[in-house]
């Protein structure tokens, strides 16, 4: 039998009341029913968010036919245009399916459309809880830095605006910070990039040819895998174990594959959170020297220290012949929207990379570089801010996981931004698909591996406020019995 909802029934659900849903105030109440006051977003988005929430909560059953736009508009006391825009938004997000002659029905999006197949491409305004990206919110220091940069900005308008290697004050600030960390650095050794990702792409383009073996950790940062594959490189994965790196495996891979380039994350490794000890760093650099390997050291998380006893020298501190190239980023400490990263290398390598970069975008935006230069002046305040905020979020995430999903195991890291969780079976993709249907976006383990393995793992970032993560985990934990390993393609022998 065809199931349908009258306009009055849906209006009552949206408003969260059993009273009459009519009158000119209904539209404002619809906004509040979606968790937003009228002035914070347009009515149509508030209405769409409310209906989506009803579907995800199970209060609006999948397959139920929704009322016509005109009828719902009358019941809510809003314009038909508002309801039409809300329905359009729900269709785009996959929560409404419309067919000529049979109306519109509530549905759940395909898991791939939610970003399960590629969570990095997901929109940040679709209402799903974003546990797929380890991206902290903007630092509280950002506003003041923007004001300060604005006061100096006009001076740079007198020139042509292109600074291929980066703005001088920013290169000086980055070089000074390396010196404070124990690695003397000149500004000429710094190339400012559009985030760490551009830095990694430039380095892959400069040092890897088609068919070249490139050593990477497994698991590792997915976009580094993408960058190597775009160059046609042959990826050589070396496992990062649950207790960290086994340098004998790394050395063996260098020797047997004749790799000339390796990408490593020694500082709060993404996604495991491991911190490589100084002795291991010295051993790694020595092995690279012995086998002629250039090391790309991704330090994007190096400044995010939750436990001040977790100390390690930069990998470049153990370098004596320029084979360690460091990559840094403003995204984790201050804000990803700045899109500012950098490379530390020899001056000759920086000049070479600047020429290569010029073929892509000539130079970075001046204003954002000025902002980051200002932020470097208060770097210790930013580190303390992240330590407080992410520390509280990490504790909250760990606590709710132990309460709701005791079969999932993890080691609390001393820095970084995520937990690498071992599940109680090879079910990461199933968990991600089920979570997406419940309004939580996740990045399953296979996205951090080279060959689709790591189904027993899930990366859970703690870069959101504690309440968001607690709600997300409780949604994930509602029906753990649904998480089953995928059927094998062939029976076991």
Coordinates of C-alpha atoms in Angstrom, one line a residue:
X1 CA 0.0 0.0 0.0
X2 CA 1.3 3.4 -0.9
X3 CA 2.5 5.4 2.1
X4 CA 2.1 9.1 2.2
X5 CA 2.3 12.0 4.7
X6 CA -0.1 14.8 4.7
X7 CA 1.2 18.4 4.7
X8 CA -0.1 18.9 8.3
X9 CA 1.6 15.7 9.5
X10 CA 5.0 16.6 8.0
X11 CA 4.6 20.2 9.3
X12 CA 4.1 18.8 12.8
X13 CA 7.2 16.6 12.5
X14 CA 9.3 19.5 11.2
X15 CA 8.1 21.8 14.0
X16 CA 8.4 19.2 16.7
X17 CA 4.9 19.9 18.0
X18 CA 1.5 18.3 17.8
X19 CA -0.2 21.7 17.6
X20 CA -1.5 23.4 14.5
X21 CA 1.3 24.2 12.0
X22 CA -0.2 27.2 10.4
X23 CA 0.3 30.9 10.6
X24 CA 3.0 33.3 9.5
X25 CA 5.3 32.2 12.5
X26 CA 5.5 28.7 11.3
X27 CA 8.4 29.4 8.9
X28 CA 10.5 30.8 11.7
X29 CA 9.6 27.8 13.9
X30 CA 10.7 25.5 11.1
X31 CA 14.1 27.1 11.2
X32 CA 14.3 26.5 15.0
X33 CA 13.1 23.0 14.5
X34 CA 16.2 22.4 12.3
X35 CA 18.4 23.8 15.1
X36 CA 18.9 27.2 13.6
X37 CA 17.4 30.6 14.3
X38 CA 15.7 32.4 11.3
X39 CA 18.6 34.8 10.8
X40 CA 21.4 32.2 10.7
X41 CA 20.3 30.5 7.4
X42 CA 17.5 30.8 4.8
X43 CA 14.2 29.1 5.6
X44 CA 14.7 26.6 2.8
X45 CA 17.9 25.3 4.2
X46 CA 16.5 25.0 7.7
X47 CA 13.5 23.1 6.3
X48 CA 15.7 20.8 4.3
X49 CA 17.9 20.1 7.3
X50 CA 14.8 19.3 9.4
X51 CA 13.5 16.8 6.9
X52 CA 16.9 15.2 6.5
X53 CA 17.1 14.9 10.2
X54 CA 13.7 13.1 10.3
X55 CA 14.9 10.6 7.7
X56 CA 18.2 9.9 9.5
X57 CA 16.4 9.5 12.9
X58 CA 13.9 7.1 11.4
X59 CA 10.9 9.3 12.2
X60 CA 10.2 9.7 8.5
X61 CA 10.3 6.3 6.9
X62 CA 12.2 5.7 3.7
X63 CA 9.7 5.4 0.8
X64 CA 7.0 7.6 2.3
X65 CA 5.5 10.0 -0.2
X66 CA 5.9 13.7 0.9
X67 CA 3.2 16.2 0.4
X68 CA 3.1 18.5 -2.6
X69 CA 5.1 21.7 -2.4
X70 CA 2.0 23.9 -2.4
X71 CA 0.3 22.0 0.4
X72 CA 3.4 22.0 2.7
X73 CA 3.9 25.7 2.0
X74 CA 0.4 26.4 3.2
X75 CA 0.8 24.3 6.3
X76 CA 4.0 26.0 7.3
X77 CA 2.9 29.5 6.3
X78 CA 5.8 30.0 4.0
X79 CA 6.1 30.7 0.3
X80 CA 6.0 27.8 -2.2
X81 CA 9.4 29.0 -3.5
X82 CA 10.9 28.2 0.0
X83 CA 9.5 24.6 -0.1
X84 CA 10.6 24.1 -3.7
X85 CA 14.1 25.2 -2.8
X86 CA 14.1 22.8 0.2
X87 CA 12.9 19.9 -1.9
X88 CA 15.6 20.7 -4.5
X89 CA 18.3 20.7 -1.8
X90 CA 17.0 17.3 -0.5
X91 CA 17.1 15.8 -4.0
X92 CA 20.7 17.0 -4.5
X93 CA 21.7 15.4 -1.2
X94 CA 20.0 12.2 -2.0
X95 CA 17.2 12.3 0.6
X96 CA 14.4 12.9 -1.8
X97 CA 13.5 11.0 -5.0
X98 CA 11.0 12.5 -7.4
X99 CA 9.3 10.8 -10.4
X100 CA 6.8 12.3 -12.8
X101 CA 3.3 11.4 -11.8
X102 CA 4.2 9.7 -8.5
X103 CA 5.4 12.6 -6.4
X104 CA 8.5 12.8 -4.1
X105 CA 9.5 10.1 -1.7
X106 CA 11.9 10.1 1.2
X107 CA 15.1 8.0 0.5
X108 CA 18.6 7.5 1.8
X109 CA 21.5 8.6 -0.4
X110 CA 23.7 6.1 -2.0
X111 CA 26.8 5.6 0.2
X112 CA 29.1 6.7 -2.6
X113 CA 27.2 9.9 -3.0
X114 CA 27.8 10.7 0.7
X115 CA 31.6 10.5 0.2
X116 CA 32.2 6.9 1.5
X117 CA 33.9 6.1 -1.7
X118 CA 35.9 9.3 -1.7
X119 CA 35.3 11.2 1.6
X120 CA 37.7 14.0 0.7
X121 CA 35.4 15.4 -2.0
X122 CA 32.4 15.8 0.4
X123 CA 30.7 19.1 0.9
X124 CA 31.1 20.7 4.4
X125 CA 27.5 22.0 4.5
X126 CA 25.4 18.9 3.9
X127 CA 24.6 18.4 7.6
X128 CA 26.6 15.2 8.1
X129 CA 28.9 15.1 11.1
X130 CA 32.4 15.5 9.6
X131 CA 34.5 12.8 11.0
X132 CA 36.2 12.1 7.7
X133 CA 38.8 14.9 7.8
X134 CA 41.3 15.8 10.5
X135 CA 40.8 19.5 10.1
X136 CA 40.7 21.7 13.2
X137 CA 38.7 24.9 13.3
X138 CA 40.3 28.2 12.9
X139 CA 42.5 29.4 15.7
X140 CA 41.1 32.2 17.9
X141 CA 44.2 34.2 16.9
X142 CA 43.2 34.3 13.3
X143 CA 41.1 37.4 13.5
X144 CA 43.8 39.6 15.1
X145 CA 46.3 38.3 12.5
X146 CA 44.0 39.2 9.7
X147 CA 43.6 42.8 11.1
X148 CA 47.4 43.1 11.5
X149 CA 48.0 41.8 8.0
X150 CA 45.4 44.2 6.6
X151 CA 47.3 47.2 8.0
X152 CA 50.5 46.1 6.2
X153 CA 48.9 44.8 3.0
X154 CA 48.8 48.1 1.1
X155 CA 52.6 48.3 1.1
X156 CA 52.8 45.2 -1.1
X157 CA 50.4 46.7 -3.7
X158 CA 53.2 48.9 -5.0
X159 CA 54.9 45.9 -6.6
X160 CA 53.6 43.4 -9.2
X161 CA 52.5 41.0 -6.5
X162 CA 54.4 37.9 -7.5
X163 CA 56.7 36.3 -5.0
X164 CA 57.6 32.9 -6.6
X165 CA 59.4 31.5 -3.6
X166 CA 57.1 33.2 -1.1
X167 CA 56.8 36.5 0.8
X168 CA 60.1 37.5 2.5
X169 CA 58.6 38.0 6.0
X170 CA 57.0 34.6 5.9
X171 CA 60.1 32.8 4.7
X172 CA 62.1 34.5 7.4
X173 CA 59.5 33.4 10.0
X174 CA 59.5 29.8 8.9
X175 CA 63.3 29.7 8.8
X176 CA 63.4 31.2 12.3
X177 CA 61.1 28.5 13.6
X178 CA 63.3 25.7 12.2
X179 CA 66.2 27.3 14.0
X180 CA 64.2 27.3 17.2
X181 CA 63.5 23.6 16.7
X182 CA 67.2 22.9 16.3
X183 CA 67.7 23.0 12.6
X184 CA 69.5 26.2 11.5
X185 CA 67.8 27.4 8.3
X186 CA 68.2 30.4 5.9
X187 CA 65.2 32.0 4.3
X188 CA 66.7 30.9 0.9
X189 CA 66.0 27.3 2.0
X190 CA 62.2 27.9 2.2
X191 CA 59.7 27.7 -0.6
X192 CA 56.1 28.8 0.3
X193 CA 53.4 26.7 -1.3
X194 CA 49.6 26.5 -1.5
X195 CA 49.4 24.1 1.4
X196 CA 51.3 20.9 2.1
X197 CA 49.5 19.1 -0.7
X198 CA 51.0 21.4 -3.4
X199 CA 54.4 20.9 -1.7
X200 CA 54.0 17.1 -1.9
X201 CA 52.9 17.3 -5.6
X202 CA 55.9 19.5 -6.5
X203 CA 58.3 17.1 -4.8
X204 CA 56.9 14.1 -6.5
X205 CA 57.1 15.9 -9.9
X206 CA 60.7 16.9 -9.2
X207 CA 62.0 13.6 -7.9
X208 CA 59.8 10.8 -9.3
X209 CA 59.6 9.6 -12.9
X210 CA 57.1 7.2 -14.4
X211 CA 57.9 3.7 -13.2
X212 CA 60.2 4.8 -10.4
X213 CA 59.7 3.0 -7.1
X214 CA 58.6 5.4 -4.3
X215 CA 58.6 4.1 -0.7
X216 CA 55.6 5.1 1.4
X217 CA 54.3 4.1 4.8
X218 CA 51.2 2.0 5.1
X219 CA 48.9 3.4 6.4
X220 CA 49.8 6.9 5.2
X221 CA 48.3 10.3 4.1
X222 CA 46.0 9.4 1.1
X223 CA 46.9 12.5 -1.0
X224 CA 50.6 11.5 -1.0
X225 CA 49.6 8.2 -2.6
X226 CA 47.5 10.2 -5.1
X227 CA 50.5 12.4 -6.0
X228 CA 52.8 9.5 -6.5
X229 CA 50.3 7.7 -8.7
X230 CA 49.7 10.8 -10.8
X231 CA 53.4 10.7 -11.6
X232 CA 53.1 7.1 -12.7
X233 CA 55.4 6.0 -9.8
X234 CA 55.5 2.4 -8.5
X235 CA 54.4 2.5 -4.8
X236 CA 56.4 0.4 -2.4
X237 CA 54.4 0.2 0.9
X238 CA 56.2 -0.4 4.2
X239 CA 53.9 -1.2 7.1
X240 CA 53.8 1.0 10.2
X241 CA 53.0 -1.4 12.9
X242 CA 50.7 -0.8 15.9
X243 CA 53.8 -0.2 18.0
X244 CA 55.4 2.1 15.4
X245 CA 58.1 1.8 12.7
X246 CA 60.3 -1.2 12.2
X247 CA 63.4 0.3 10.7
X248 CA 64.7 -3.1 9.5
X249 CA 61.7 -3.4 7.2
X250 CA 62.3 0.1 5.9
X251 CA 65.9 -0.5 5.2
X252 CA 65.1 -3.8 3.6
X253 CA 62.6 -2.1 1.2
X254 CA 65.2 0.5 0.3
X255 CA 67.8 -2.1 -0.5
X256 CA 65.5 -4.5 -2.4
X257 CA 63.5 -2.0 -4.5
X258 CA 66.3 0.5 -5.3
X259 CA 63.8 3.3 -4.4
X260 CA 65.3 6.8 -4.7
X261 CA 62.5 8.6 -3.0
X262 CA 60.6 7.9 0.3
X263 CA 57.6 9.8 1.8
X264 CA 57.5 9.5 5.6
X265 CA 55.5 11.2 8.4
X266 CA 57.7 10.9 11.5
X267 CA 55.7 13.5 13.6
X268 CA 52.4 12.1 14.9
X269 CA 52.0 10.0 11.8
X270 CA 48.8 10.4 9.9
X271 CA 46.7 8.3 10.6
X272 CA 48.3 6.3 13.4
X273 CA 49.5 9.2 15.6
X274 CA 52.9 7.6 16.2
X275 CA 55.9 9.8 17.0
X276 CA 59.3 8.5 15.7
X277 CA 62.0 8.5 18.4
X278 CA 65.2 10.4 17.8
X279 CA 67.3 7.1 17.6
X280 CA 64.9 5.8 14.9
X281 CA 65.2 9.1 13.0
X282 CA 68.9 8.9 13.0
X283 CA 68.8 5.3 11.8
X284 CA 66.3 6.2 9.1
X285 CA 68.4 9.0 7.7
X286 CA 71.6 6.9 7.8
X287 CA 69.8 4.1 5.9
X288 CA 68.6 6.7 3.3
X289 CA 72.2 8.0 3.0
X290 CA 73.5 4.5 2.6
X291 CA 71.0 3.5 -0.2
X292 CA 70.9 6.9 -1.9
X293 CA 67.3 7.7 -1.0
X294 CA 65.8 11.3 -0.7
X295 CA 63.4 11.5 2.2
X296 CA 60.3 13.7 2.1
X297 CA 59.4 14.4 5.7
X298 CA 55.8 15.5 6.2
X299 CA 55.7 17.7 9.3
X300 CA 52.1 18.9 9.0
X301 CA 51.3 17.7 12.5
X302 CA 54.6 18.4 14.2
X303 CA 53.5 21.4 16.2
X304 CA 50.3 19.7 17.5
X305 CA 51.7 18.3 20.7
X306 CA 49.2 17.2 23.3
X307 CA 51.7 15.8 25.8
X308 CA 54.7 18.2 26.3
X309 CA 56.9 15.2 27.2
X310 CA 56.5 14.0 23.6
X311 CA 59.6 15.6 22.1
X312 CA 61.7 14.7 19.0
X313 CA 64.1 16.7 16.8
X314 CA 63.0 17.4 13.2
X315 CA 64.2 14.7 10.8
X316 CA 66.4 17.3 9.1
X317 CA 68.4 17.6 12.3
X318 CA 70.0 14.2 11.5
X319 CA 70.8 15.2 7.9
X320 CA 74.3 15.9 6.7
X321 CA 74.0 15.9 2.9
X322 CA 70.7 17.5 2.0
X323 CA 68.7 14.4 1.5
X324 CA 65.9 15.3 3.9
X325 CA 63.3 17.6 2.5
X326 CA 60.8 18.9 5.0
X327 CA 57.1 19.8 4.3
X328 CA 55.1 22.0 6.7
X329 CA 51.7 23.5 6.8
X330 CA 49.7 26.3 8.5
X331 CA 46.5 24.2 8.3
X332 CA 46.6 22.2 11.5
X333 CA 48.0 24.8 13.8
X334 CA 46.0 27.8 12.5
X335 CA 43.5 27.0 9.8
X336 CA 43.2 25.0 6.6
X337 CA 41.4 27.8 4.8
X338 CA 44.6 29.8 4.7
X339 CA 46.1 27.3 2.2
X340 CA 49.7 28.1 3.1
X341 CA 52.4 25.4 3.3
X342 CA 56.1 25.3 2.8
X343 CA 59.1 23.2 1.8
X344 CA 62.5 23.3 3.6
X345 CA 65.4 22.1 1.4
X346 CA 68.7 23.2 0.1
X347 CA 68.8 26.6 -1.6
X348 CA 69.5 25.0 -5.0
X349 CA 66.5 22.6 -4.6
X350 CA 64.2 25.5 -3.6
X351 CA 65.2 27.4 -6.8
X352 CA 64.5 24.3 -8.8
X353 CA 61.1 23.8 -7.2
X354 CA 60.2 27.5 -7.6
X355 CA 60.7 27.2 -11.4
X356 CA 58.6 24.1 -11.4
X357 CA 55.9 25.7 -9.3
X358 CA 55.8 28.8 -11.6
X359 CA 54.3 26.6 -14.4
X360 CA 51.3 25.9 -12.1
X361 CA 50.4 29.2 -10.4
X362 CA 53.5 31.5 -10.4
X363 CA 53.1 32.5 -6.8
X364 CA 50.8 32.3 -3.8
X365 CA 48.3 35.0 -2.6
X366 CA 50.1 37.8 -0.7
X367 CA 47.5 38.5 1.9
X368 CA 47.2 34.9 3.3
X369 CA 51.0 34.8 3.5
X370 CA 51.0 38.0 5.5
X371 CA 48.4 36.5 7.8
X372 CA 50.6 33.4 8.5
X373 CA 53.7 35.6 9.0
X374 CA 51.7 37.4 11.7
X375 CA 50.6 34.2 13.3
X376 CA 54.1 32.9 13.5
X377 CA 54.8 35.8 16.0
X378 CA 52.4 34.1 18.4
X379 CA 53.1 30.4 17.7
X380 CA 53.4 29.3 21.3
X381 CA 50.0 30.7 22.0
X382 CA 48.6 28.8 19.1
X383 CA 50.3 25.6 20.3
X384 CA 48.8 26.0 23.8
X385 CA 45.4 26.7 22.3
X386 CA 45.5 23.5 20.2
X387 CA 46.8 21.5 23.2
X388 CA 43.8 22.5 25.3
X389 CA 41.2 22.2 22.6
X390 CA 42.3 19.0 20.9
X391 CA 43.4 17.5 24.2
X392 CA 39.8 17.8 25.5
X393 CA 38.4 16.5 22.3
X394 CA 40.7 13.5 22.3
X395 CA 39.8 12.6 25.9
X396 CA 36.1 12.9 25.1
X397 CA 36.4 10.7 22.0
X398 CA 38.4 8.1 23.8
X399 CA 35.8 8.0 26.6
X400 CA 32.8 7.6 24.4
X401 CA 34.5 4.9 22.4
X402 CA 35.3 2.9 25.5
X403 CA 31.7 3.3 26.7
X404 CA 29.8 2.6 23.4
X405 CA 32.2 0.4 21.4
X406 CA 34.4 -1.5 23.9
X407 CA 35.4 -4.0 21.3
X408 CA 37.3 -1.3 19.3
X409 CA 40.9 -0.8 20.3
X410 CA 43.2 2.2 20.1
X411 CA 46.2 3.8 21.6
X412 CA 45.8 7.5 22.6
X413 CA 48.4 9.5 20.8
X414 CA 50.6 12.2 22.4
X415 CA 50.0 14.6 19.5
X416 CA 48.4 14.9 16.1
X417 CA 44.7 14.9 15.5
X418 CA 43.2 11.4 15.2
X419 CA 42.8 8.0 16.7
X420 CA 43.7 4.9 14.6
X421 CA 41.1 2.5 15.7
X422 CA 41.3 -1.3 15.3
X423 CA 37.9 -2.7 14.8
X424 CA 36.7 -6.1 15.9
X425 CA 36.7 -7.4 12.4
X426 CA 37.5 -6.4 8.8
X427 CA 34.4 -4.2 8.6
X428 CA 35.7 -0.6 8.1
X429 CA 33.9 -0.1 4.8
X430 CA 30.6 -1.5 6.2
X431 CA 30.9 0.8 9.2
X432 CA 31.5 3.8 7.0
X433 CA 28.5 3.0 4.8
X434 CA 26.2 2.5 7.8
X435 CA 27.5 5.6 9.5
X436 CA 26.8 7.7 6.4
X437 CA 23.2 6.6 6.5
X438 CA 23.1 7.8 10.1
X439 CA 24.5 11.2 9.3
X440 CA 28.2 10.6 10.1
X441 CA 30.9 10.8 7.4
X442 CA 33.9 8.5 8.1
X443 CA 37.2 7.7 6.3
X444 CA 37.7 3.9 6.5
X445 CA 41.1 2.3 6.7
X446 CA 41.5 1.2 3.1
X447 CA 41.7 4.9 2.1
X448 CA 45.0 5.1 3.9
X449 CA 46.6 2.1 2.2
X450 CA 48.1 1.4 -1.2
X451 CA 46.2 -1.8 -2.1
X452 CA 42.8 -1.6 -0.5
X453 CA 43.8 -3.4 2.7
X454 CA 43.4 -2.1 6.3
X455 CA 39.7 -3.1 6.5
X456 CA 40.2 -3.6 10.3
X457 CA 40.9 0.0 10.8
X458 CA 39.1 3.3 11.0
X459 CA 40.6 6.8 11.4
X460 CA 38.6 8.9 13.9
X461 CA 39.8 12.5 14.1
X462 CA 39.4 14.5 17.3
X463 CA 39.4 17.9 15.7
X464 CA 35.7 18.5 16.3
X465 CA 34.2 19.7 19.6
X466 CA 33.6 17.0 22.2
X467 CA 29.8 17.1 21.8
X468 CA 30.0 16.5 18.0
X469 CA 32.2 13.5 18.4
X470 CA 30.2 12.0 21.3
X471 CA 27.0 12.3 19.1
X472 CA 28.8 10.8 16.1
X473 CA 30.0 7.8 18.0
X474 CA 26.6 7.2 19.6
X475 CA 25.1 7.2 16.1
X476 CA 27.7 4.7 14.9
X477 CA 27.1 2.4 17.9
X478 CA 23.3 2.2 17.5
X479 CA 23.4 -1.2 15.8
X480 CA 26.9 -2.7 15.8
X481 CA 25.5 -6.1 14.8
X482 CA 25.0 -4.7 11.3
X483 CA 28.8 -4.4 10.9
X484 CA 29.7 -7.7 9.2
X485 CA 32.7 -8.5 7.0
X486 CA 32.0 -8.4 3.3
X487 CA 31.6 -11.8 1.7
X488 CA 34.7 -13.2 0.1
X489 CA 34.8 -13.4 -3.7
X490 CA 35.8 -17.0 -3.5
X491 CA 35.3 -19.6 -0.8
X492 CA 38.3 -20.2 1.5
X493 CA 40.4 -23.3 0.6

